[in-house]
Coordinates of C-alpha atoms in Angstrom, one line a residue:
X115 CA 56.5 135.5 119.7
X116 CA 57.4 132.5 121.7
X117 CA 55.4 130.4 120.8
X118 CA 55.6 131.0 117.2
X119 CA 59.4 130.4 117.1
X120 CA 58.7 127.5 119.2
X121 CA 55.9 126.2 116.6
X122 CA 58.2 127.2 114.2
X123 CA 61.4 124.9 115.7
X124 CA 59.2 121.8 115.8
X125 CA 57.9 122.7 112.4
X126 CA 61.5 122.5 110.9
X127 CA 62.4 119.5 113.2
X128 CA 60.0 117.7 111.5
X129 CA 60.1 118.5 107.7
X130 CA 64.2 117.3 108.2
X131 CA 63.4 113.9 109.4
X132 CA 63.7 111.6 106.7
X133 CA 61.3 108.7 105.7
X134 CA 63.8 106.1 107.9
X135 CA 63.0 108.8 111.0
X136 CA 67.0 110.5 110.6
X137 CA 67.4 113.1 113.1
X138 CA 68.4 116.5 111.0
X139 CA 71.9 116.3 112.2
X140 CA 72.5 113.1 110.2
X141 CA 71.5 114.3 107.0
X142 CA 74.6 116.3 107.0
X143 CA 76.5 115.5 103.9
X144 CA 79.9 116.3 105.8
X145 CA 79.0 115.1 109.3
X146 CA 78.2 111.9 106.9
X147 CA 81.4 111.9 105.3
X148 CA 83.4 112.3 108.6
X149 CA 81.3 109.3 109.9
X150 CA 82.1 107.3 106.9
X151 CA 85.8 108.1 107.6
X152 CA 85.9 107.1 111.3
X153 CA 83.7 103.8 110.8
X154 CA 86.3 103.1 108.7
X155 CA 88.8 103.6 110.6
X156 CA 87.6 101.7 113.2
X157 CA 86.6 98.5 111.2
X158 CA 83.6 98.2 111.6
X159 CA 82.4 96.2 108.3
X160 CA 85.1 92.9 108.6
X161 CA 82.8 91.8 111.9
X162 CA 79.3 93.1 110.6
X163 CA 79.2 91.8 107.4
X164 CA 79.1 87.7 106.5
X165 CA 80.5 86.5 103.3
X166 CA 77.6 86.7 100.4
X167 CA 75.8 89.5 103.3
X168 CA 74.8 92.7 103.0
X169 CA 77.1 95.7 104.4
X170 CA 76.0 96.0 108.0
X171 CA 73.5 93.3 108.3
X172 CA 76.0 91.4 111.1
X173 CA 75.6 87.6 111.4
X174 CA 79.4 86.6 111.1
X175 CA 80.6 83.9 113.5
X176 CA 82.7 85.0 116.1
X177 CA 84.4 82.0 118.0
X178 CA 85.6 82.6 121.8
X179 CA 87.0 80.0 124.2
X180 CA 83.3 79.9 125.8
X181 CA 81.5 79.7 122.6
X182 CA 80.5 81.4 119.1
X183 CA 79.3 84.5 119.1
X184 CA 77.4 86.5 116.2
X185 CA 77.7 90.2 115.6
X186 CA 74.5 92.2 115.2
X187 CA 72.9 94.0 112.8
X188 CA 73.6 97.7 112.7
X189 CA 71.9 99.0 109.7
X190 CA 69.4 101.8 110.7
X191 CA 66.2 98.7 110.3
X192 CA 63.4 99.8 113.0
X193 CA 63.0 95.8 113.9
X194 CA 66.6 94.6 113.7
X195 CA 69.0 97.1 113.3
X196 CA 69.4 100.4 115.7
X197 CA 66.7 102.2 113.6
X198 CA 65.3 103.5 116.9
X199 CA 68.5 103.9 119.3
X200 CA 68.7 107.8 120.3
X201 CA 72.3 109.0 120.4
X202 CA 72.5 108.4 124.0
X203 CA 71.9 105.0 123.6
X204 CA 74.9 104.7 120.4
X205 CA 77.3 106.3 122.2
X206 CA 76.3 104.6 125.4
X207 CA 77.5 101.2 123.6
X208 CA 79.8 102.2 122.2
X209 CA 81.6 103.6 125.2
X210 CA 80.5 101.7 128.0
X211 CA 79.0 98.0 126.1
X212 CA 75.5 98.0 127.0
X213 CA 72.6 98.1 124.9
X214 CA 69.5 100.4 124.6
X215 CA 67.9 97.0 126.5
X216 CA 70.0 97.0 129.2
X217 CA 71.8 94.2 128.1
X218 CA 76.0 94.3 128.4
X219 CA 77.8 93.5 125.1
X220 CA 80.7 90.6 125.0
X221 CA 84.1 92.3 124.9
X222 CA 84.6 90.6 121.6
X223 CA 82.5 94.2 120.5
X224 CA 86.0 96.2 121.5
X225 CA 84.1 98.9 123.4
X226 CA 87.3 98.4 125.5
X227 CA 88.9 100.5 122.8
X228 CA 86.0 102.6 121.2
X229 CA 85.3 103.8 124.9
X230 CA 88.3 106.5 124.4
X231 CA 86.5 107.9 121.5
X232 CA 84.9 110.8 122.2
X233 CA 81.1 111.8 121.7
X234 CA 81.5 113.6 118.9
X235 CA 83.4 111.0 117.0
X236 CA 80.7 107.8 117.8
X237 CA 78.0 110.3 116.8
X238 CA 79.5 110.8 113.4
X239 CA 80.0 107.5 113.2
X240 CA 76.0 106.9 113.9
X241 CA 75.2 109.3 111.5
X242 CA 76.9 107.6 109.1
X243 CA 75.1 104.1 109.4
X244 CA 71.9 106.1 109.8
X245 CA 72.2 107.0 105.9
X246 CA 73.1 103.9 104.8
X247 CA 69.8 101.5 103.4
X248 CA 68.0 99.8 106.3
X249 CA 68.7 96.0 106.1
X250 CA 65.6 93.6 107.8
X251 CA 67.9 90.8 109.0
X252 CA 67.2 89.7 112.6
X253 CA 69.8 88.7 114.9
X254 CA 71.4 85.5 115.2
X255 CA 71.7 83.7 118.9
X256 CA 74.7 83.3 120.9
X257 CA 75.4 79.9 121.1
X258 CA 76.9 80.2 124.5
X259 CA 76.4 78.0 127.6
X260 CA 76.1 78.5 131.6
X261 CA 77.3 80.2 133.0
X262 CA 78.8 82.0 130.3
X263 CA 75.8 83.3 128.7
X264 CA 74.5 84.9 131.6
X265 CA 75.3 88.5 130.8
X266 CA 75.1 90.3 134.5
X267 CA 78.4 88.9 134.4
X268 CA 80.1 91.3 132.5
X269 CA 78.7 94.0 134.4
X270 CA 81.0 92.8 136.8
X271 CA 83.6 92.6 134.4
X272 CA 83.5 95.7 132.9
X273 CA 84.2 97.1 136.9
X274 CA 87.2 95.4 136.7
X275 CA 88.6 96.0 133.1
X276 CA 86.6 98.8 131.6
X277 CA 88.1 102.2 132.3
X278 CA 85.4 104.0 130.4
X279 CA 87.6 107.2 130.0
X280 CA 88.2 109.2 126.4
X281 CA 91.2 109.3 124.9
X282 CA 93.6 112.6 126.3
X283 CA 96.1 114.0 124.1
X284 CA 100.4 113.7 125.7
X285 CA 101.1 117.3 126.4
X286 CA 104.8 115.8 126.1
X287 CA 104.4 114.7 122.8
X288 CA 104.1 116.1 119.1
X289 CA 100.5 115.8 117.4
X290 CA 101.4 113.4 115.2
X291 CA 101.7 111.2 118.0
X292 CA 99.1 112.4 119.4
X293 CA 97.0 111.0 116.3
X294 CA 98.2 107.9 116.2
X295 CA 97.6 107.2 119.4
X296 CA 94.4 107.7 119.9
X297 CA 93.6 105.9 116.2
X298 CA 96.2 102.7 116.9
X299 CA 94.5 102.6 120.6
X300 CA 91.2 104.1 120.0
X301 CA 88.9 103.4 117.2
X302 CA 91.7 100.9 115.2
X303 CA 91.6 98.8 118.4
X304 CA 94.8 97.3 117.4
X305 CA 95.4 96.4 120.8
X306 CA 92.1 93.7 121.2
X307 CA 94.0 91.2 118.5
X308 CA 97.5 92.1 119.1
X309 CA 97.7 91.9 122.8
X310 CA 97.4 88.3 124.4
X311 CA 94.7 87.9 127.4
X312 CA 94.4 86.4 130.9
X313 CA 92.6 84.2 132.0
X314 CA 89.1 86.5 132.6
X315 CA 89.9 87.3 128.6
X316 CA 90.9 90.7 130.0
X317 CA 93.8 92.3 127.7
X318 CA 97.5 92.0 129.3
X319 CA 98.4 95.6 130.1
X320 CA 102.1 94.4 130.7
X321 CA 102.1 93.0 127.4
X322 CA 100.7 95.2 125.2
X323 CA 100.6 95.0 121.6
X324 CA 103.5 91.9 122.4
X325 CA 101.3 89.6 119.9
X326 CA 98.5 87.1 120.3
X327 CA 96.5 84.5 119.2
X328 CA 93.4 84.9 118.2
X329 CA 91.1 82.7 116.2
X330 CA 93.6 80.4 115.1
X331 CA 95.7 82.9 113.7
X332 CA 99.0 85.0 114.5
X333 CA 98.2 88.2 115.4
X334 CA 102.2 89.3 115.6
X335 CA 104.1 91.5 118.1
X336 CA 104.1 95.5 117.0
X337 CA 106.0 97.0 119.6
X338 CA 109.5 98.5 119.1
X339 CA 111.5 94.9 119.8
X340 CA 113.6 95.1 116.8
X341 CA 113.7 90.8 116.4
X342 CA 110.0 90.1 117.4
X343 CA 108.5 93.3 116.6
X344 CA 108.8 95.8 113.9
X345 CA 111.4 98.2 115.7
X346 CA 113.6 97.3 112.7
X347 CA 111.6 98.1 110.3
X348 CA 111.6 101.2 108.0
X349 CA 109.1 103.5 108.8
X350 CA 108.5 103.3 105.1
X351 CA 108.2 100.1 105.3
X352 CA 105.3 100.0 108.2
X353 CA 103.5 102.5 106.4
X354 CA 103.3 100.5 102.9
X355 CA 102.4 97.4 105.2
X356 CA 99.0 99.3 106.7
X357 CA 98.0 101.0 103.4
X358 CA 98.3 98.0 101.2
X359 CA 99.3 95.3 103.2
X360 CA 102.4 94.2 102.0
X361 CA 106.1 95.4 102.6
X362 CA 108.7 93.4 100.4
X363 CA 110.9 91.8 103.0
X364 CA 108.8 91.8 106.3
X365 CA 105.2 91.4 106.2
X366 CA 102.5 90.3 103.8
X367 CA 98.6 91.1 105.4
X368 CA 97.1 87.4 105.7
X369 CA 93.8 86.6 107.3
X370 CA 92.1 88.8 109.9
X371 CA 94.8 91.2 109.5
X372 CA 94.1 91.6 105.4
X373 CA 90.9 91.8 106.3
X374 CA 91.6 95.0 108.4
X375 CA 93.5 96.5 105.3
X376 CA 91.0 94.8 102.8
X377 CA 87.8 96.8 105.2
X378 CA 90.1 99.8 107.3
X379 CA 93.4 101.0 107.1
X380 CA 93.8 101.0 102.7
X381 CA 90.8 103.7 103.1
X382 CA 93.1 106.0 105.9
X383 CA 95.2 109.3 104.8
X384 CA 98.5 109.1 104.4
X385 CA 98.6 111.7 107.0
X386 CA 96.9 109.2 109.3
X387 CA 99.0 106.0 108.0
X388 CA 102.1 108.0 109.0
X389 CA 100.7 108.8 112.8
X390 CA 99.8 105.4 113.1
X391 CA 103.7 104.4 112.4
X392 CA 105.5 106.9 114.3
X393 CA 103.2 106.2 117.3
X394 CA 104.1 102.2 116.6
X395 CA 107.4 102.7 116.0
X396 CA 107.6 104.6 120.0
X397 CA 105.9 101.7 121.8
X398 CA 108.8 99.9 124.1
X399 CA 109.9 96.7 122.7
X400 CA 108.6 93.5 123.9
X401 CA 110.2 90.1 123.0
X402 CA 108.2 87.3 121.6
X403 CA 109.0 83.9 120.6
X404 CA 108.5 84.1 116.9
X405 CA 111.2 86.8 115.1
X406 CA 111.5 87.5 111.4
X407 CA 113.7 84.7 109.8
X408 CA 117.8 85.6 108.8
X409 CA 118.3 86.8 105.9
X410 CA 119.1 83.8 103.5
X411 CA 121.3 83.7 100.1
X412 CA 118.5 81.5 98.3
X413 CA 118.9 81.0 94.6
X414 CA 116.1 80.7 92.3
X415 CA 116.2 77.1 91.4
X416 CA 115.0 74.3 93.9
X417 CA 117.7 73.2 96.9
X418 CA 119.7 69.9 96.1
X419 CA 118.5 68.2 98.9
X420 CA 116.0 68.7 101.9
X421 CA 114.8 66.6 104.8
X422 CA 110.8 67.0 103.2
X423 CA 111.3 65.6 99.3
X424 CA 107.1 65.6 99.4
X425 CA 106.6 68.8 100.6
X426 CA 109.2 69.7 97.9
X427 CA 107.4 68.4 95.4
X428 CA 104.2 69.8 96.2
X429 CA 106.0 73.2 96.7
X430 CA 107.3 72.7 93.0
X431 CA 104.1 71.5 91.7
X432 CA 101.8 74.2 93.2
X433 CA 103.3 77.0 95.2
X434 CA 107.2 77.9 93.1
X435 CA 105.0 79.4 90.1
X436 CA 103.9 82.6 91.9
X437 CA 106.3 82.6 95.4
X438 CA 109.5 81.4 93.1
X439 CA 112.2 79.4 95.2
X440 CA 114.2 82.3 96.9
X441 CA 111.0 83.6 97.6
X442 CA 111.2 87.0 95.4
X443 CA 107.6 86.2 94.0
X444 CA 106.9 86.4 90.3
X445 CA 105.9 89.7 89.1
X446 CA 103.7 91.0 92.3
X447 CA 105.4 91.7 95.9
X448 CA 102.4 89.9 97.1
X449 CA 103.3 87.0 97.1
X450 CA 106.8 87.7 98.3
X451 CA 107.7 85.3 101.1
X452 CA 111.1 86.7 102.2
X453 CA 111.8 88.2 105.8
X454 CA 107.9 87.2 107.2
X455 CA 107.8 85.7 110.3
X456 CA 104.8 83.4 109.0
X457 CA 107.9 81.6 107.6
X458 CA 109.5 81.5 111.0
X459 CA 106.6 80.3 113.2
X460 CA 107.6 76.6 114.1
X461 CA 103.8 76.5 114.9
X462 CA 102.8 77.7 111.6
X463 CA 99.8 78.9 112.8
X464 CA 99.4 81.6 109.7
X465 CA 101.3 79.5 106.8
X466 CA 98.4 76.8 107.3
X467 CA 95.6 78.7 107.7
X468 CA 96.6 80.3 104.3
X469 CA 97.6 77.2 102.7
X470 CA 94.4 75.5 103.6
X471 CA 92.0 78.5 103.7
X472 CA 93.7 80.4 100.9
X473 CA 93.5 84.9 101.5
X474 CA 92.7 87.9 99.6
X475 CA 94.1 91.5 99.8
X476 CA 92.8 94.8 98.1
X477 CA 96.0 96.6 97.0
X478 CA 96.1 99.7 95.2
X479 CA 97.0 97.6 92.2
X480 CA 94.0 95.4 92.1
X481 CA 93.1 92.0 93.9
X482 CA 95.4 89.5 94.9
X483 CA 94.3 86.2 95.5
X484 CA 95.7 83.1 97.2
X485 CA 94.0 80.0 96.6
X486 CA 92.9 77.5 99.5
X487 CA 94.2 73.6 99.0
X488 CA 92.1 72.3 102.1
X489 CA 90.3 70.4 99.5
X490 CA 93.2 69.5 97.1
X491 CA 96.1 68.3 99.7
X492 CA 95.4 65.6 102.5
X493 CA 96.8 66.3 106.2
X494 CA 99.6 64.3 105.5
X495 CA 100.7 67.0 102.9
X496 CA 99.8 70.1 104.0
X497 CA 102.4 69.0 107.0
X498 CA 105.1 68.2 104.5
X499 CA 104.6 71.5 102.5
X500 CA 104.5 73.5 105.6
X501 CA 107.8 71.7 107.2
X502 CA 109.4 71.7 103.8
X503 CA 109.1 76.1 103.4
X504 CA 109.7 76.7 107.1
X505 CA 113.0 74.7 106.3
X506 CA 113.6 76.5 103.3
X507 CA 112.3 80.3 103.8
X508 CA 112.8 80.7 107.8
X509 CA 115.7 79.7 110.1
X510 CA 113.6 78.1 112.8
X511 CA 112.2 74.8 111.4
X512 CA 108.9 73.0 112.3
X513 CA 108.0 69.5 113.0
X514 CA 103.8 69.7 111.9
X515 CA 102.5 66.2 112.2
X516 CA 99.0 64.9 110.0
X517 CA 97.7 64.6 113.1
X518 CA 97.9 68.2 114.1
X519 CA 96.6 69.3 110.8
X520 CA 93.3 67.2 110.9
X521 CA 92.8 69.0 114.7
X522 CA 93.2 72.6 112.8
X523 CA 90.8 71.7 110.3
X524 CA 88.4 70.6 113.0
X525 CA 88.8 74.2 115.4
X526 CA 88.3 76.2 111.6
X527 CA 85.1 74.8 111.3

């Protein structure tokens, strides 16, 4: 009797492996649905996926201080996806950074964060990517130098910086925290942009969530500091920001952060949106330099004088159309410009990357595009357009030089 039942277990084993060699437990429609969900929710696609690519396949450029990194392909492919990882091995990498080789991951993979996600959660997630269409796209090279690229390293890293501990629910605080919690500092990893790093690129535990750069780009403070951060804004407010990336009069999604609406948090519940902002809203406030601009009596007509004419005239020629002069936008909040601290940045880090690189965001009301000029205005201009609307829109104006526009285009490429 034994033996039958046993014959009988590897028997059905067998017949529910697929052709791709799918374990029976990820052929579960709703164990595939939940994955779906949580790789979702933890962004997976806007680093494994290269513009033109296949879902997945990996191969986007990742640029650290040390050098460019590529992410991987993790499509269920035998030769160059995880096609034969066991779930050990997933969660394994997920929670701790090293591969089924041995090999420890970069940090730029924020197992930092994924390693408070439970088992359960990763192997939904694996189960998930395990249904999708195998992709044959090998792996790109780091292009790292010494001693950088010798990986032991991060073993020794990961002693210092890697708690490798799940995620445990406040017993002083309501469910809802709870939630978001464990999604804003779990599988959302909105700490790994938003919090700046030392010198080891370890993230600042004293600082967390006070805002960072990263890539170029301003990744802005979201604590509770209610001139730097969003304390002041209306929970309302923060919600319609992570679901659709805009909220009219403090923050429009650009760059790496529409790209985690555009991928991530548009495809959340609202139950989970609203977890997410009530867990936000409680973090203690931190100050940072950049705050959202005063509020300004603009009229819709172009000011009688200002200290950039050119960037004025380019403004009028090319940018009032759709952002209007006081800033309202024409006919979509989207391109509203009032209250955002991109407008208030005397770096303007984020207002020239969008100028020059141009942005898209997937709203519920279709796609919005913003159109790059890095080919259309010199150096010389893009610094007069950008001093011209700091001036204009925020209350802390810049000084951007040609010069330090040509060394911008030169770290974007």
């Amino acid at each position: 009797m034994t033996i039958r039942r046993s014959l009988r277990g590897l028997l059905g084993a067998a017949l529910a492996m697929t052709a791709a060699g799918a374990p029976a437990q990820e052929t579960d429609p709703a164990l595939i649905a939940r994955g779906e969900y949580l790789t979702r929710a933890a962004d997976c696609l806007a680093c494994h996926i290269t513009e033109g690519g296949k879902p997945y396949a990996g191969g986007l450029p990742v640029k650290m201080p040390f050098g460019t990194l590529y992410s991987t392909n993790i499509t269920p492919d035998k030769e160059t996806g995880i096609g034969n990882w066991s779930d050990d091995e997933f969660v394994e990498a997920m929670q701790q950074g090293v591969g089924p080789d041995g090999k420890h991951y970069y940090p730029a993979f924020p197992y930092t964060s994924y390693t408070l996600m439970p088992r359960e959660d990763i192997l939904a997630i694996k189960a998930y990517l395990f249904s999708l269409e195998p992709v044959a796209q090998p792996n790109r090279e780091n292009d790292i130098g010494f001693p950088f690229n010798q990986r032991w390293g991060i073993a020794l890293w990961n002693l210092l910086f890697l708690d490798d501990e799940r995620f445990e629910p406040d017993a002083g605080q309501s469910e809802q925290w709870n939630r978001g919690a464990y999604l804003v500092e779990g599988p959302g990893h909105c700490g790994e942009c938003h919090t700046p790093r030392h010198l080891l690129q370890a993230r600042s535990g004293s600082r967390a969530l006070g805002g960072a750069t990263i890539q170029g780009w301003a990744a802005w403070n979201i604590t509770g500091d209610e001139q730097s951060g969003i304390g002041n804004w209306p929970d309302e407010a923060l919600a319609s920001y992570l679901a659709t990336g805009v909220a009219p009069g403090y923050g429009v999604a650009g760059g790496p952060m529409a790209e985690v609406v555009n991928h991530s948090l548009r495809h959340l519940t609202a139950e989970d949106i609203q977890a997410m902002v009530v867990y936000l809203k409680s973090v203690p406030g931190q100050p940072a330099d950049v705050r959202r601009p005063e509020n300004k009596a603009l009229a819709n007509e172009p000011p009688a004088d200002s200290r950039h004419p050119l960037g004025q005239k380019l403004f009028a020629d090319a940018c009032a159309s759709c952002h209007q002069w006081d800033g309202s936008g024409r006919q979509s909040d989207y391109a509203s410009l009032r209250g955002l601290r991109t407008l208030n940045d005397p770096q303007g880090l984020n207002l020239v990357q969008v100028i020059l690189n141009g942005d898209a965001l997937h709203g519920p009301s279709g796609h919005h595009l913003m159109p790059a000029f890095s080919r259309h205005f010199n150096d010389r201009e893009v610094s007069a357009l950008s001093n011209f609307m700091l001036a204009h829109f925020g209350s802390q104006p810049g000084d951007l030089t040609p010069e330090a526009i040509a060394e911008r285009r030169l770290q974007a490429r």
